[in-house]
Coordinates of C-alpha atoms in Angstrom, one line a residue:
Chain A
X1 CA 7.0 27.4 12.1
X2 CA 4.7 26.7 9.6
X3 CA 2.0 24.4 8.7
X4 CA 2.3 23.9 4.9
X5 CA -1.7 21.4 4.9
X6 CA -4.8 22.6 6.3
X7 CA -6.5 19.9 8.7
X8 CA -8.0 16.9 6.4
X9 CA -6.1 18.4 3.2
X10 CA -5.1 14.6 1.8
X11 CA -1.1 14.5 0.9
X12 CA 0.9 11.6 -0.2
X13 CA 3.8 9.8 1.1
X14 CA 7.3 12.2 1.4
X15 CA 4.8 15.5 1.6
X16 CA 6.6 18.6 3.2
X17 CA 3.8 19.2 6.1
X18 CA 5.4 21.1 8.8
X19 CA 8.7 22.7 9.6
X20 CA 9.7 23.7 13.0
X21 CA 8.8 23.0 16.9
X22 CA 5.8 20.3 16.1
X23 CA 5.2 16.9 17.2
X24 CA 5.5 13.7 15.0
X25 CA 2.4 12.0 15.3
X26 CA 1.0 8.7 13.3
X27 CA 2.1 8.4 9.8
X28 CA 4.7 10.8 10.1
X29 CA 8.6 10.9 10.4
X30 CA 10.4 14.2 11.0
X31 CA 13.4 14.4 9.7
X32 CA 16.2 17.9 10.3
X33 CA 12.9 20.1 12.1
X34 CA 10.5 19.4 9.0
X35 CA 8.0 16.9 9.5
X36 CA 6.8 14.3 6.1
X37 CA 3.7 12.6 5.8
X38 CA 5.0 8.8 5.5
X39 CA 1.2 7.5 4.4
X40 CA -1.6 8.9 1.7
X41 CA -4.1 10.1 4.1
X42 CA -5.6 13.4 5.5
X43 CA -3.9 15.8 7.8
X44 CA -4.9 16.3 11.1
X45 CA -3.3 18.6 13.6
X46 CA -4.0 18.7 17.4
X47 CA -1.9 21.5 19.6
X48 CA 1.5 21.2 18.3
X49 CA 0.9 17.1 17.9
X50 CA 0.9 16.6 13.3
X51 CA -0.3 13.3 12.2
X52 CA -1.9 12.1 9.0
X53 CA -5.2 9.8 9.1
X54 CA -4.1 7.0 6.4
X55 CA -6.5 6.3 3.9
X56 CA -5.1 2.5 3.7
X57 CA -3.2 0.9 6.2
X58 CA -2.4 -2.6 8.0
X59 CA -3.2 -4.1 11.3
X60 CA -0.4 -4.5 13.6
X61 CA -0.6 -6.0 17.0
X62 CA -0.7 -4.2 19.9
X63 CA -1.1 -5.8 23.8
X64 CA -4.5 -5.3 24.9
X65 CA -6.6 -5.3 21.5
X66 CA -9.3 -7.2 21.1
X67 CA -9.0 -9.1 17.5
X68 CA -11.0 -11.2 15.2
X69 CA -9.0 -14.5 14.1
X70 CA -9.4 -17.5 12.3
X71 CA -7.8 -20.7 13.1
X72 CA -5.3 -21.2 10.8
X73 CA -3.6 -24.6 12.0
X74 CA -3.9 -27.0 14.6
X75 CA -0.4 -27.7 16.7
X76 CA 1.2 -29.7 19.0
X77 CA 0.3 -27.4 22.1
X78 CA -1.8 -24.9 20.1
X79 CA -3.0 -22.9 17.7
X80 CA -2.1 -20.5 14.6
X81 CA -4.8 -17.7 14.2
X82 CA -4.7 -15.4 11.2
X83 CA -5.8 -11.9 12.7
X84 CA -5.1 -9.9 9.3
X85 CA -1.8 -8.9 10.3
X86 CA 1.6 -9.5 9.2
X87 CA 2.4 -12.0 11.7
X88 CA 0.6 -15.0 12.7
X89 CA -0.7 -15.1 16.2
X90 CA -0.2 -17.6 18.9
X91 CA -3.1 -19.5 20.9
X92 CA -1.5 -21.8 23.3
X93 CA -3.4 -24.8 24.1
X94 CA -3.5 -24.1 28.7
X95 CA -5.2 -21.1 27.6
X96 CA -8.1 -21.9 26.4
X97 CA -8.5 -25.3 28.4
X98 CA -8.1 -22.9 31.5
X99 CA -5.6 -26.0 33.0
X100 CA -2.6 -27.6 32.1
X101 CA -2.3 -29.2 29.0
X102 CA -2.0 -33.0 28.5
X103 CA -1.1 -33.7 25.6
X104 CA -2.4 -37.7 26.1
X105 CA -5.5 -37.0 26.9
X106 CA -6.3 -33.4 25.4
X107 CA -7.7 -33.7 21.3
X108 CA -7.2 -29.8 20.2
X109 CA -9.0 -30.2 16.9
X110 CA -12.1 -31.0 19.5
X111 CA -12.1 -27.6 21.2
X112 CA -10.7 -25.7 17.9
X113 CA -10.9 -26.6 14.8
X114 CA -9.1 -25.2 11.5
X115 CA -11.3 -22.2 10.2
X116 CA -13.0 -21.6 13.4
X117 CA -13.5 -18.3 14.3
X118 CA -12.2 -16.7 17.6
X119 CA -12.6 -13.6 19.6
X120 CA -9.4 -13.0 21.4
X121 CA -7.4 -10.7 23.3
X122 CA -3.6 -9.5 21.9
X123 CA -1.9 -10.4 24.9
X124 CA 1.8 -9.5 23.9
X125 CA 3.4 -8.7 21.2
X126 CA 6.8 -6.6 20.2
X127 CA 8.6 -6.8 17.1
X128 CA 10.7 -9.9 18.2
X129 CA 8.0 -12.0 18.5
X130 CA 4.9 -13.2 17.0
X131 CA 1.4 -11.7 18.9
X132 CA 0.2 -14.1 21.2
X133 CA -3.4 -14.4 22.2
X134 CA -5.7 -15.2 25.1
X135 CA -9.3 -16.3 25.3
X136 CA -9.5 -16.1 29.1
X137 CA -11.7 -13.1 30.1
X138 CA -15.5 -13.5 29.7
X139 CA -17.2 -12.2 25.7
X140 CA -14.1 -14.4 24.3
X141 CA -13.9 -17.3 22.5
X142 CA -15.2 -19.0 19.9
X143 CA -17.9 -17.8 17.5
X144 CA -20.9 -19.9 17.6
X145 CA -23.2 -17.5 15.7
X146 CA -23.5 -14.4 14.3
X147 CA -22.1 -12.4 10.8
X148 CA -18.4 -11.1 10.1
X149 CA -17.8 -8.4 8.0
X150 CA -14.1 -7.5 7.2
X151 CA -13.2 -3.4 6.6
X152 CA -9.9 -1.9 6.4
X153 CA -8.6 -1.3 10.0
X154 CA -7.7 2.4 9.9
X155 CA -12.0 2.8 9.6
X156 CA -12.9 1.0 13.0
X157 CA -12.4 4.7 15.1
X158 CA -15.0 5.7 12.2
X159 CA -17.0 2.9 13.5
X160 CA -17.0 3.2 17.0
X161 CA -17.6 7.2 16.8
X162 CA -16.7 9.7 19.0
X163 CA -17.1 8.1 22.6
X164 CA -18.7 5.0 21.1
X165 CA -21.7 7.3 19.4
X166 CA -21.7 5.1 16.1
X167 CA -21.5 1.9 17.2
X168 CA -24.2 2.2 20.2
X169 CA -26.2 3.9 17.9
X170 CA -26.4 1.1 15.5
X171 CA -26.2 -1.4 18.3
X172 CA -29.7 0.2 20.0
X173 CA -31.4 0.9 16.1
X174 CA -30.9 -3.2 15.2
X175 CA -31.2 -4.7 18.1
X176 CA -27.7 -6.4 17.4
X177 CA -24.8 -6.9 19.5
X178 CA -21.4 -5.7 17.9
X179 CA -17.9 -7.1 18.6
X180 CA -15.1 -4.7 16.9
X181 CA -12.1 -6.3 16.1
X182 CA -9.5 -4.1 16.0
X183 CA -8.0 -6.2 13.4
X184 CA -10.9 -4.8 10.8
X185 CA -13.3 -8.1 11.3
X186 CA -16.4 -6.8 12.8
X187 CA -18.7 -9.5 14.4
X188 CA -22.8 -8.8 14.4
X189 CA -24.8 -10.9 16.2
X190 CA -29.0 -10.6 16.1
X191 CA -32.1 -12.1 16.7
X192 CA -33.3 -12.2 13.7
X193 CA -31.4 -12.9 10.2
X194 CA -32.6 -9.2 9.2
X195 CA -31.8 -7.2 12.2
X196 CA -27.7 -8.4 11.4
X197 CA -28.2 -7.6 8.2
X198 CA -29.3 -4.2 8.5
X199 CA -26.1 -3.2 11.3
X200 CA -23.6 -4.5 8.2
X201 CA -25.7 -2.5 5.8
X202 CA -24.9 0.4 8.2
X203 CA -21.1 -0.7 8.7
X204 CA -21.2 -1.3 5.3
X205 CA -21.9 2.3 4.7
X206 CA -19.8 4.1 7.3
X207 CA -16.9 2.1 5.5
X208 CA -17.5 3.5 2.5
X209 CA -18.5 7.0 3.4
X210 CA -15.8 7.2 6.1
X211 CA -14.6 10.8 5.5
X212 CA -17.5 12.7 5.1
X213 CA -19.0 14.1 7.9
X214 CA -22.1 13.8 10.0
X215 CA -22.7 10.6 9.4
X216 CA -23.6 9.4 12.5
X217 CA -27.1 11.1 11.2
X218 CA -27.4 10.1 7.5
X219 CA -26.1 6.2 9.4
X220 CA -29.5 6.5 11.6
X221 CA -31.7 7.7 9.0
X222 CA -31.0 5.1 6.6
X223 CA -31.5 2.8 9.5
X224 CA -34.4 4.0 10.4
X225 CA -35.8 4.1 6.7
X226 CA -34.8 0.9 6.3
X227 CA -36.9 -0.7 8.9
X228 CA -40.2 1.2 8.2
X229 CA -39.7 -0.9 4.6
X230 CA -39.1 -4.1 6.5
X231 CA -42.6 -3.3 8.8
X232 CA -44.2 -2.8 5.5
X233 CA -43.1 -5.9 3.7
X234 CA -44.4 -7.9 6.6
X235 CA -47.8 -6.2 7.0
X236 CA -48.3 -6.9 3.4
Chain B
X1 CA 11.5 -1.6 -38.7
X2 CA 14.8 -3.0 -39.7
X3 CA 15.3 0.3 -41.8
X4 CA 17.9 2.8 -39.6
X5 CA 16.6 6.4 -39.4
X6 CA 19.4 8.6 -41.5
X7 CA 18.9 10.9 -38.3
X8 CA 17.6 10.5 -34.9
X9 CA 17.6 14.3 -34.4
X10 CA 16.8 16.7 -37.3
X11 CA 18.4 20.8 -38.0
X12 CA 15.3 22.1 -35.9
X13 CA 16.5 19.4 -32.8
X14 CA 13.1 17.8 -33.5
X15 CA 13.2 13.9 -32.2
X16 CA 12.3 11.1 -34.4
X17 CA 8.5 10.8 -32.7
X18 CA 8.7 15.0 -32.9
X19 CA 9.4 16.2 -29.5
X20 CA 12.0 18.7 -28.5
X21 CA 15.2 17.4 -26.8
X22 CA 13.7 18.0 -23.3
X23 CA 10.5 16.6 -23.7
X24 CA 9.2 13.4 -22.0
X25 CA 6.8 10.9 -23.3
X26 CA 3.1 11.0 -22.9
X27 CA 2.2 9.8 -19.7
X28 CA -0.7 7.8 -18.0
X29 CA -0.6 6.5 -15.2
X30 CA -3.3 4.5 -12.9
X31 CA -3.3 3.2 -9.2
X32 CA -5.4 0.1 -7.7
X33 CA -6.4 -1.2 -10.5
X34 CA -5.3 -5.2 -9.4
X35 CA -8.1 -6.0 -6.5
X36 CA -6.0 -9.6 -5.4
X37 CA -2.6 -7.3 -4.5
X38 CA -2.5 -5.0 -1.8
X39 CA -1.5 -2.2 -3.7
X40 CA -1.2 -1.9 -7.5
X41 CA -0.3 0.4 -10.4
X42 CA -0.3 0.5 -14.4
X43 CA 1.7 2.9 -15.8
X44 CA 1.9 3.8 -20.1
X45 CA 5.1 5.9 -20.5
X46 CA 5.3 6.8 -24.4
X47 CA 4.7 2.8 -25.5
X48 CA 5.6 1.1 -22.4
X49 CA 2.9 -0.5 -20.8
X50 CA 4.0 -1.9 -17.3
X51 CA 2.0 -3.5 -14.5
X52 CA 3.2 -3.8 -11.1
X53 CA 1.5 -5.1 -7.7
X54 CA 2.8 -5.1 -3.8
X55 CA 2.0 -7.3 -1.9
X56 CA 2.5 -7.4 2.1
X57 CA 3.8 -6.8 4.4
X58 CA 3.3 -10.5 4.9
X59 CA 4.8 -13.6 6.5
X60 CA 8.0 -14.7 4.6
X61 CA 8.0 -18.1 3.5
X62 CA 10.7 -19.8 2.8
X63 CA 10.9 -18.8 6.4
X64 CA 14.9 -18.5 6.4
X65 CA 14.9 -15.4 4.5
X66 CA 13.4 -13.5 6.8
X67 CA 15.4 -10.7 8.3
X68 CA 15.4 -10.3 12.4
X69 CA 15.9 -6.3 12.2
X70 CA 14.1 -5.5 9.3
X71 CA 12.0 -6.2 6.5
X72 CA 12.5 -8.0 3.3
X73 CA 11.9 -6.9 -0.1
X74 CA 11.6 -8.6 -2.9
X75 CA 11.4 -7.9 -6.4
X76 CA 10.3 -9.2 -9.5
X77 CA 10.9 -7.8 -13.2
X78 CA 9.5 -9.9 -15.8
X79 CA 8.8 -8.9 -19.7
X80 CA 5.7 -10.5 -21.1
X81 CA 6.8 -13.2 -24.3
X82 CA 4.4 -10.4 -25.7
X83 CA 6.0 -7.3 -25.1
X84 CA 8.7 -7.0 -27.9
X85 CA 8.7 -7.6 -31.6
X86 CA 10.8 -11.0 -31.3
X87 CA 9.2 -13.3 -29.0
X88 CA 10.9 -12.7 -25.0
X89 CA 11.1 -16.1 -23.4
X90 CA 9.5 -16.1 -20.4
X91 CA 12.6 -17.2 -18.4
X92 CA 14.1 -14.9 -16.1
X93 CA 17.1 -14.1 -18.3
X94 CA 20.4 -12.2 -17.2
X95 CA 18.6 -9.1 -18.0
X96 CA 15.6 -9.6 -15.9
X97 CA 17.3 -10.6 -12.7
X98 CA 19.8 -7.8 -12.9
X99 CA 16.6 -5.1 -13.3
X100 CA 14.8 -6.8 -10.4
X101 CA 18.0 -6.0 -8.2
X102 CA 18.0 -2.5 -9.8
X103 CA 14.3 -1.4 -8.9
X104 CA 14.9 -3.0 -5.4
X105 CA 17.8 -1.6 -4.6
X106 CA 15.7 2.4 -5.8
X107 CA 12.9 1.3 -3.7
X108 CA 15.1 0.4 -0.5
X109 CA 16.2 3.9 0.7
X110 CA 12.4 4.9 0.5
X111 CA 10.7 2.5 2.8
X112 CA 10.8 2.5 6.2
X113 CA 12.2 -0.8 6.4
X114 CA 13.3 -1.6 10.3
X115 CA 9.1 -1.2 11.3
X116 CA 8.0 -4.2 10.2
X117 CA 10.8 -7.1 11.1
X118 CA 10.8 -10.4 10.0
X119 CA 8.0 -10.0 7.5
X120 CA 8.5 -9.4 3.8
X121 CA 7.3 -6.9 0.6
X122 CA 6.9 -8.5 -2.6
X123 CA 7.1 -6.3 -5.7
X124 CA 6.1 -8.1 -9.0
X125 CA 6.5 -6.4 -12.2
X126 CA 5.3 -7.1 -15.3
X127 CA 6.2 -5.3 -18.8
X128 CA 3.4 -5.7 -21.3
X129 CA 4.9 -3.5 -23.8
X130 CA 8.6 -2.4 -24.1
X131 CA 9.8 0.5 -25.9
X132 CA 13.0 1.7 -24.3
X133 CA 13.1 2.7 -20.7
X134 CA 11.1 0.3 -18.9
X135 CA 13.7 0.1 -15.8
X136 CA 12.3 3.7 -14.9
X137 CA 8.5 3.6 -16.1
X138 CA 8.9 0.0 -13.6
X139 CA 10.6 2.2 -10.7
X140 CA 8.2 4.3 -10.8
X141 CA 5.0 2.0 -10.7
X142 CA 6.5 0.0 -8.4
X143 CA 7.1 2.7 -6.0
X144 CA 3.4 3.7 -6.6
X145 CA 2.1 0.2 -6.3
X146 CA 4.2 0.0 -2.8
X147 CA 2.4 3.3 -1.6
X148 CA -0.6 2.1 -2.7
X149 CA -0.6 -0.8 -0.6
X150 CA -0.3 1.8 2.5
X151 CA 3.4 1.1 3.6
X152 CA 5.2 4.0 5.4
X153 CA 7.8 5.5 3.0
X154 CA 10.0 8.6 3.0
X155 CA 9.1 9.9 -0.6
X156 CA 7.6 7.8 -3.7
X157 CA 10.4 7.5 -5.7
X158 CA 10.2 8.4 -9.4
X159 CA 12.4 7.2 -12.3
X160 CA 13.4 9.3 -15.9
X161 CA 16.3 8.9 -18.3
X162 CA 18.8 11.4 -20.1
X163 CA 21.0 10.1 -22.9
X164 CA 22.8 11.5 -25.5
X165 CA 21.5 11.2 -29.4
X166 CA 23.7 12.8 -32.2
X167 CA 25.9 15.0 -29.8
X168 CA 22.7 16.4 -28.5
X169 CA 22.1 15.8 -24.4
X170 CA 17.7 14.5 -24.8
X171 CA 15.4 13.3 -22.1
X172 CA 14.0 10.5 -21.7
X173 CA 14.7 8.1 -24.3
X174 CA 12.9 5.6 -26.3
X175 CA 13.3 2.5 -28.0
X176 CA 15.4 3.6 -31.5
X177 CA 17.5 6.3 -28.8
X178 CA 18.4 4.0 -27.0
X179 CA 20.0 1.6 -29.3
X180 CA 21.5 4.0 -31.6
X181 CA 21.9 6.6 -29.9
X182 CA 25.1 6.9 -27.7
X183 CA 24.9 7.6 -24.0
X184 CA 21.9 6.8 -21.7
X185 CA 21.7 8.0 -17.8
X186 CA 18.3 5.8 -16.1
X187 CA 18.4 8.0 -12.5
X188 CA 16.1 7.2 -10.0
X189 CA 15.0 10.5 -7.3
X190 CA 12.9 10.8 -4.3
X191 CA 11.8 14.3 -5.2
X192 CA 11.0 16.0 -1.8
X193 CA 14.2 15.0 -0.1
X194 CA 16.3 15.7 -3.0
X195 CA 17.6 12.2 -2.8
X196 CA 18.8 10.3 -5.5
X197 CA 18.6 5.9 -5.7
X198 CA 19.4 5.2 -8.6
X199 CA 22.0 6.5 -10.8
X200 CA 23.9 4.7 -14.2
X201 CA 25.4 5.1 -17.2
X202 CA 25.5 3.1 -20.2
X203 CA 27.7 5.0 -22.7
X204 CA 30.4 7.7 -23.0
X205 CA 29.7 11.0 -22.0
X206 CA 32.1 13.8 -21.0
X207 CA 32.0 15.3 -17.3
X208 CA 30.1 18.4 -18.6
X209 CA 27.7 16.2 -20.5
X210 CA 27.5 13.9 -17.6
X211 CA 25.8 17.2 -14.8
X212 CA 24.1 18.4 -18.2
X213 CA 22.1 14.3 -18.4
X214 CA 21.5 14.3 -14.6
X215 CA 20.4 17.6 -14.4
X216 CA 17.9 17.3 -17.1
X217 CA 16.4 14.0 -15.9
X218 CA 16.2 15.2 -12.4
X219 CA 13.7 18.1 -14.1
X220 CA 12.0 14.8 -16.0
X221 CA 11.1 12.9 -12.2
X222 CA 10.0 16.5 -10.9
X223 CA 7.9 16.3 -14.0
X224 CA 6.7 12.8 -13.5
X225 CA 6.3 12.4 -9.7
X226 CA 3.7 15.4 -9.9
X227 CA 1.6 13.3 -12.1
X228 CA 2.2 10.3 -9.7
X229 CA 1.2 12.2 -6.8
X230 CA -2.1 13.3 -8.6
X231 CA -3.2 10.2 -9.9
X232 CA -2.6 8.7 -6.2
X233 CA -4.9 11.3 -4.7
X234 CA -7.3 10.8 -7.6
X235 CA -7.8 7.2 -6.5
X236 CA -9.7 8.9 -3.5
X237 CA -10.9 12.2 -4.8
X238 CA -14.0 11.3 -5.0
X239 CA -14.2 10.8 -1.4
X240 CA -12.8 14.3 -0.8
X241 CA -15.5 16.1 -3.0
X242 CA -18.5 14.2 -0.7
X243 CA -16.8 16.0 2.2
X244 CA -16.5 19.4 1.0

């Protein structure tokens, strides 16, 4: 039964990676006891469990994940969001009014308008139908304020860090709160203009340096460099 | 260039552009280098220049071509007014429409189709520069352009052609091989399952000759899906170095 990659050795799509008793895990297929990476991305083994960490990748849909969206069109009884995903999502109209909908009375451009930006909840989705959202739990909604930034999805984990470490970290450094869209839109919203923009600097970063490691410490040095400059420009 | 070549093989079995009989072209090949697709590739094989980008999986429009079960792929194969001596026009002409089917139908078996229903994968390529062979060199940019993009696949799949010039069985062919020579055999592998896509023949060739082609061209994908793999991993090398 061997194991043909060492763990975050990158291999492409149709790699040999293991043969024998393992596990299929993401970005894998096993096909007659040998399992092939199906993605470019770097090995990672756990027990008997192979997957491969893709280096690019896609957002699909899955109930329960919290997504950025924009408001693509304006229907009869809802919405289309675009949440970066192959399919267009669904907001229906009772949802967000948190009542019936009366289509006589009700104007839906007035409560969401085309290009507005909404923090929603998948609340179903499976491969015979288009995701469909919901707005009703409190910290969704529509975005009043705030910056987006948009990174590829497979790097939110790297963002949120082991137990949350990253993203708290930044979070306490700035000052800022941080919505993760699981989607890859990332919402930061300050006080101040440059508190926001230091978190994106930092997201900014951990996107791009996403496979190196300990970079929860190089993130919170740079942070913490960054705003002794910002004291110093102000004293001056 | 209207002037034959007495010989398209000389006593030594040196080709006309002095390689040996199972010698391939010179080739470059590049990955991500269009920033509007999702995934993209540029590949020079000898003097073919191709282009292709992938883009999806996305919503289909017109909507009724989307598939309940599975995915759709589409592919385009154009040649650039630019890319042979006598202007191309740009219309899609028999030609064109019967390569498009051709690389889709080597870039079906590779994809993992039935995970993304009713959305679709459009493959555009584009030949800049045409000098015999370009149904391969496409294959195999498009199948890099389509891993590229990060869609699950089984294997990249990788193109090369054998032929036969002056009684001799030669890899990979070019431009003047391929229209005077007599037998040419595009095949179409995915090289880690041993799988072949693509297989025809354009030509007479005898049974023997026939194994002798397909064996020899299989050896030419080995050849070129190890470049394909590196310059894949290249794209992201960089990254790996920072980590070690």
């Amino acid at each position: 039964m061997p194991i043909f990659f060492e763990t975050r050795q990158i291999v492409t799509p149709g790699d040999l990676i293991a043969e024998g008793e393992y596990i299929a895990g993401e970005n894998t297929y096993k096909e007659n006891e040998k399992i092939y990476a199906s993605r470019l991305g770097l090995v990672d083994t756990e027990n008997k469990k192979v997957s491969v960490v893709a280096l690019k990748a896609f957002y699909i849909p899955k109930a329960g994940d919290i997504v950025i969206g924009t408001v693509a069109e304006v229907g009869f009884n809802g919405w289309t969001v675009d949440i970066n995903a192959p399919y267009p999502a669904i907001l229906r109209a009772g949802d967000v009014l948190g009542r019936p909908f009366r289509p006589q009375e009700d104007d839906l451009s007035q409560v969401l308008d085309m290009r507005d930006l909404i923090v929603a909840k998948v609340a179903s989705y499976d491969r015979t139908h288009d995701p469909q959202l919901t707005v009703g739990e409190p910290g969704l909604g529509k975005i009043t304020r705030g910056q987006i930034l948009k990174i590829t999805p497979t790097k939110i984990p790297r963002v949120i860090g082991r137990k949350g470490s990253m993203v708290s970290m930044i979070k306490q450094e700035t000052g800022c709160n941080i919505i993760l869209g699981l989607n890859g839109v990332i919402l930061v919203t300050g006080k101040t203009l440059e508190s926001e923009q230091l978190a994106l600097m930092a997201i900014h970063k951990i996107d791009e340096e996403s496979h190196t490691s300990g970079l929860t410490d190089r993130v919170t040095q740079m942070l913490k460099e960054e705003k002794a400059k910002m004291e110093e420009n102000k004293n001056e | 260039m209207n002037d034959k070549p007495e010989k398209l093989i000389d006593k030594k079995g040196v080709r006309l552009d002095g390689r040996k009989p199972d010698e391939l072209r010179p080739i470059k090949i590049d990955v991500g280098v269009l920033s509007n697709a999702d995934g993209s590739a540029y590949i020079e094989h000898g003097k073919n220049k191709i282009l292709a980008g992938a883009y999806g999986p996305r919503e289909v429009h017109p909507k009724h071509l989307a598939l309940q079960d599975r995915m759709l792929l589409r592919c385009r194969y154009h040649m650039a007014p630019f890319s042979v001596q006598e202007r191309k026009s740009p219309a899609p002409s028999r030609r064109e429409v019967e390569l498009s089917k051709v690389i889709r139908e080597s870039l079906e078996p590779s994809i993992f189709m039935e995970y993304y229903p009713r959305t679709a994968l459009d493959v555009f390529v584009e030949v800049l520069q045409a000098d015999g062979g370009t149904r391969c060199a496409s294959i195999t940019a498009a199948a890099l352009a389509v891993a590229d993009a990060g869609i699950p696949m089984r294997d990249i799949v990788v193109a090369c052609a054998a032929g036969k010039v002056e009684d001799t069985i030669v890899l990979d062919l070019m431009d003047e091989e391929d229209k005077l020579g007599s037998a040419d055999v595009p095949l179409a592998l995915m090289p880690n399952l041993n799988a072949v896509t693509l297989l025809q023949m354009d030509g007479i060739l005898t049974v023997e000759e026939f194994e002798q082609a397909v064996n020899l061209a299989i050896e030419g994908c080995k050849k070129i899906s190890a470049i394909q793999k590196e310059t894949l991993k290249a794209k992201y090398v960089d990254v790996k170095e920072v980590e070690e």
